[in-house]
mmCIF file of C-alpha atoms in Angstrom:
data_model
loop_
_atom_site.group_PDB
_atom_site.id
_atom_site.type_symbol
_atom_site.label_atom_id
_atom_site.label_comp_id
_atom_site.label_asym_id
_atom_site.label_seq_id
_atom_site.Cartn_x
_atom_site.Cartn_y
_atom_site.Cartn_z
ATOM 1 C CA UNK J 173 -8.856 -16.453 16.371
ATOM 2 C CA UNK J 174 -6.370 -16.242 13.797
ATOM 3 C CA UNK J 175 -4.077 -14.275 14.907
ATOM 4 C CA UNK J 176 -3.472 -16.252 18.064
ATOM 5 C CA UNK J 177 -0.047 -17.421 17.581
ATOM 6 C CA UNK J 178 2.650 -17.310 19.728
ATOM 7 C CA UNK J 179 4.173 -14.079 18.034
ATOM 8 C CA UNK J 180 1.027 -12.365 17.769
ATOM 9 C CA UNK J 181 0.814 -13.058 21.743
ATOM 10 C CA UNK J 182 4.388 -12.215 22.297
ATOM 11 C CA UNK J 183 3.761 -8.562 20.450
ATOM 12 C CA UNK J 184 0.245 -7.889 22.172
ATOM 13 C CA UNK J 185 1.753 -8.172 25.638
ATOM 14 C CA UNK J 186 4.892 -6.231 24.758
ATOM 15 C CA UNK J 187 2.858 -3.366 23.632
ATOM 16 C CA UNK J 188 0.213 -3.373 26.232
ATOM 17 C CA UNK J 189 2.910 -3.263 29.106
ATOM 18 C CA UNK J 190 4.663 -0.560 26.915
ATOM 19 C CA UNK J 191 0.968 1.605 27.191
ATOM 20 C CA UNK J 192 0.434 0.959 30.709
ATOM 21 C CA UNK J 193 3.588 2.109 31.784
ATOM 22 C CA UNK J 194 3.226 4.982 29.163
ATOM 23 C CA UNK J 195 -0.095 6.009 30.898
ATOM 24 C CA UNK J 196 1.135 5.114 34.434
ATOM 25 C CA UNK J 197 0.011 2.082 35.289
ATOM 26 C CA UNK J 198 1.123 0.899 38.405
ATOM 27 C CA UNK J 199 2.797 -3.221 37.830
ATOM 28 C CA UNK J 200 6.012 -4.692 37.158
ATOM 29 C CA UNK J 201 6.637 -4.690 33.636
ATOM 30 C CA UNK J 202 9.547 -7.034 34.286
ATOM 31 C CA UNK J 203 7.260 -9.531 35.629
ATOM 32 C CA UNK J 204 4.902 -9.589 33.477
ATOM 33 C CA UNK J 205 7.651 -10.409 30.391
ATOM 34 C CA UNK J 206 9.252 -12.967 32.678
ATOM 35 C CA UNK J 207 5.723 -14.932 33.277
ATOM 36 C CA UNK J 208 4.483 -14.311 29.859
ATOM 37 C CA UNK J 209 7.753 -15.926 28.148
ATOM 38 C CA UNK J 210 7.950 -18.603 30.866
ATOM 39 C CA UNK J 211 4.657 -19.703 29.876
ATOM 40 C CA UNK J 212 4.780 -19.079 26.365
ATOM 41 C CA UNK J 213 8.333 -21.214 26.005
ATOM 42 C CA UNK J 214 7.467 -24.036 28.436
ATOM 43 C CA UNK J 215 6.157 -25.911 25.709
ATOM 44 C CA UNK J 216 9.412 -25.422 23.180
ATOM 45 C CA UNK J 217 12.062 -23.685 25.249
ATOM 46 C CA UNK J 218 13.750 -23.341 21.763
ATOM 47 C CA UNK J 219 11.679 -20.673 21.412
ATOM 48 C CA UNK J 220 12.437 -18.678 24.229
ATOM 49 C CA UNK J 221 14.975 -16.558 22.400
ATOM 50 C CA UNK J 222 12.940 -15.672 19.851
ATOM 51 C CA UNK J 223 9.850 -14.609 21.529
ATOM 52 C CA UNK J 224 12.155 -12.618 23.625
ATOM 53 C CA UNK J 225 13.409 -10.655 20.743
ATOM 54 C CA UNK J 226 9.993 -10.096 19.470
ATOM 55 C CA UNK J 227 8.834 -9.100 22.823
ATOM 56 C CA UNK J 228 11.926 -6.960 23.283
ATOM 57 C CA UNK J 229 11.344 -5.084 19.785
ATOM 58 C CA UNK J 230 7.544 -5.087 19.997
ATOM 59 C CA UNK J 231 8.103 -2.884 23.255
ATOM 60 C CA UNK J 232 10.754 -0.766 22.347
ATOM 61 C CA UNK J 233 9.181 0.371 19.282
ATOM 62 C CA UNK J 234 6.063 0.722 21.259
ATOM 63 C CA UNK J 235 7.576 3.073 23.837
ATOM 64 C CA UNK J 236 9.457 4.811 20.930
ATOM 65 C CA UNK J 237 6.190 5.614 19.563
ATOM 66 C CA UNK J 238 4.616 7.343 22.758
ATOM 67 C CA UNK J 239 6.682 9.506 23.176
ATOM 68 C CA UNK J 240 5.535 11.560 20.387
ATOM 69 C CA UNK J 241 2.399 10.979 21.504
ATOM 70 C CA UNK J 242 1.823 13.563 25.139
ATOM 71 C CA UNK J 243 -1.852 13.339 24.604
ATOM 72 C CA UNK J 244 -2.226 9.360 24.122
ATOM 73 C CA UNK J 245 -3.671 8.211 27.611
ATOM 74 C CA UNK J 246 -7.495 9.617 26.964
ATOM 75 C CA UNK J 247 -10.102 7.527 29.047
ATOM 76 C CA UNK J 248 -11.302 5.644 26.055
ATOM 77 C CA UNK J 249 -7.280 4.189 25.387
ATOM 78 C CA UNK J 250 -6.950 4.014 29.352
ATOM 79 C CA UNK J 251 -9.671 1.875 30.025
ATOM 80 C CA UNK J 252 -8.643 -0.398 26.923
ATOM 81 C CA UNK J 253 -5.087 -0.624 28.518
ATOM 82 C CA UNK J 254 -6.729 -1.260 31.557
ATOM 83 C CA UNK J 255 -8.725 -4.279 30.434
ATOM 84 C CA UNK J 256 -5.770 -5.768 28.381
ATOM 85 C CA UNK J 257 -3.054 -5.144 31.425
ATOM 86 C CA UNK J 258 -5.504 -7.110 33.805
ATOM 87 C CA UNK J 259 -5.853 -9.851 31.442
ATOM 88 C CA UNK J 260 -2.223 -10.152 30.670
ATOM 89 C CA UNK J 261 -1.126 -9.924 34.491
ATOM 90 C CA UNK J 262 -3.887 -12.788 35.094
ATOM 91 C CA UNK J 263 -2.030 -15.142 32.752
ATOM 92 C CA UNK J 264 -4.420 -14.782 29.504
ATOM 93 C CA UNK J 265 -2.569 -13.658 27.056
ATOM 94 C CA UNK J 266 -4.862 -13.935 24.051
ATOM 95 C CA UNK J 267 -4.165 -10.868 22.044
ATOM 96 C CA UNK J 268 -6.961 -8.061 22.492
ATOM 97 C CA UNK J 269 -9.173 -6.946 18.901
ATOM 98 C CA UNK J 270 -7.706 -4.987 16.614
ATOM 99 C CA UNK J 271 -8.391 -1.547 16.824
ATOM 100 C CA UNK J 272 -11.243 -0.632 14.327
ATOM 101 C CA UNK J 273 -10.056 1.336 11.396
ATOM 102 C CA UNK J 274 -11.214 4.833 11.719
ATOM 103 C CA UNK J 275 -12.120 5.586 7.991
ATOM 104 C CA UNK J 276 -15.894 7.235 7.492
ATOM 105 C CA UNK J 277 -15.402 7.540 4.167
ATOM 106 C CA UNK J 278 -17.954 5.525 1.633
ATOM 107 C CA UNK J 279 -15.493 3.445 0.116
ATOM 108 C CA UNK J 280 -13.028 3.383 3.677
ATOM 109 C CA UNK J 281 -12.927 -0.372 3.127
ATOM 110 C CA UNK J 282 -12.866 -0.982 0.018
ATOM 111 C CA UNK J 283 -10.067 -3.493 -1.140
ATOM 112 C CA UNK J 284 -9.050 -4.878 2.062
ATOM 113 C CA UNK J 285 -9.248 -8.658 1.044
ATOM 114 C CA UNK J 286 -6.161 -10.520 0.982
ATOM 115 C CA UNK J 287 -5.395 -10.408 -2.624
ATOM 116 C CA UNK J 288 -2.263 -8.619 -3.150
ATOM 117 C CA UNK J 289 -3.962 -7.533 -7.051
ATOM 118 C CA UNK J 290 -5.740 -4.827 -5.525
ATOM 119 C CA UNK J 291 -9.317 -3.708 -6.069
ATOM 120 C CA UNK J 292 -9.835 -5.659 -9.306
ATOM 121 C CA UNK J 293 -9.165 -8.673 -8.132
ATOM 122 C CA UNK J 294 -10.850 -9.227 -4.914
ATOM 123 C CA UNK J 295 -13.536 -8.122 -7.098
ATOM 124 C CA UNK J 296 -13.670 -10.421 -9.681
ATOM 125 C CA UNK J 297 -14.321 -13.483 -6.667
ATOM 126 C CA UNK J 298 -17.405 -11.619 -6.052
ATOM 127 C CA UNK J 299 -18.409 -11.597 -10.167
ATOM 128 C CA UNK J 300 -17.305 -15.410 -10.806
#
């Protein structure tokens, strides 16, 4: 996966421990951020600082979020959470998929490519 990089890890853990605790989950949260940058740094403990920002930010603004959010722990999100929190607390940390886009519309993905042009130019790849 792409997306596997050490501060795509670093801001998938800090947000799933900032869901479980906002749906109740019963773990250390401090644990988990202590053994996830542990093993995350041991490689290049240079790096330790700034994972730990990203960590710290990623769950603050996490947390910040929820609690707008008094109907957020449904079943479907809870079970999710679930999944992620055992994975994490078992030492994977690869991040979990991204959340499909919930757009029904006909054209609801139109112009996602990469191509910061817009619509135009992702299309003229396909016309070339």
């Amino acid at each position: 996966r792409s997306d596997n990089d050490p501060a795509s890890r670093t801001m998938d853990v800090a947000a799933t421990s900032a869901r479980a605790m906002k749906c109740g989950y019963n773990f250390d949260p401090a644990k988990l951020k202590s053994n996830f940058l542990t093993t995350q740094s041991a490689g290049n403990p240079s790096d330790l600082p700034k994972l730990t920002q990203i960590y710290d930010a990623s769950f603050n603004t996490v947390s910040k979020a929820l609690v707008e959010k008094p109907d957020y722990c449904t079943a479907e999100k809870t079970a999710k959470i679930k999944l992620a929190l055992n994975r994490h607390l078992a030492g994977d940390y690869t991040p979990s998929p991204p959340e499909p886009v919930e757009d029904d519309s006909l054209f609801g993905s139109w112009g996602k490519g990469s191509s910061p042009e817009g619509h135009g130019a992702d299309m003229k790849a396909v016309f070339q």
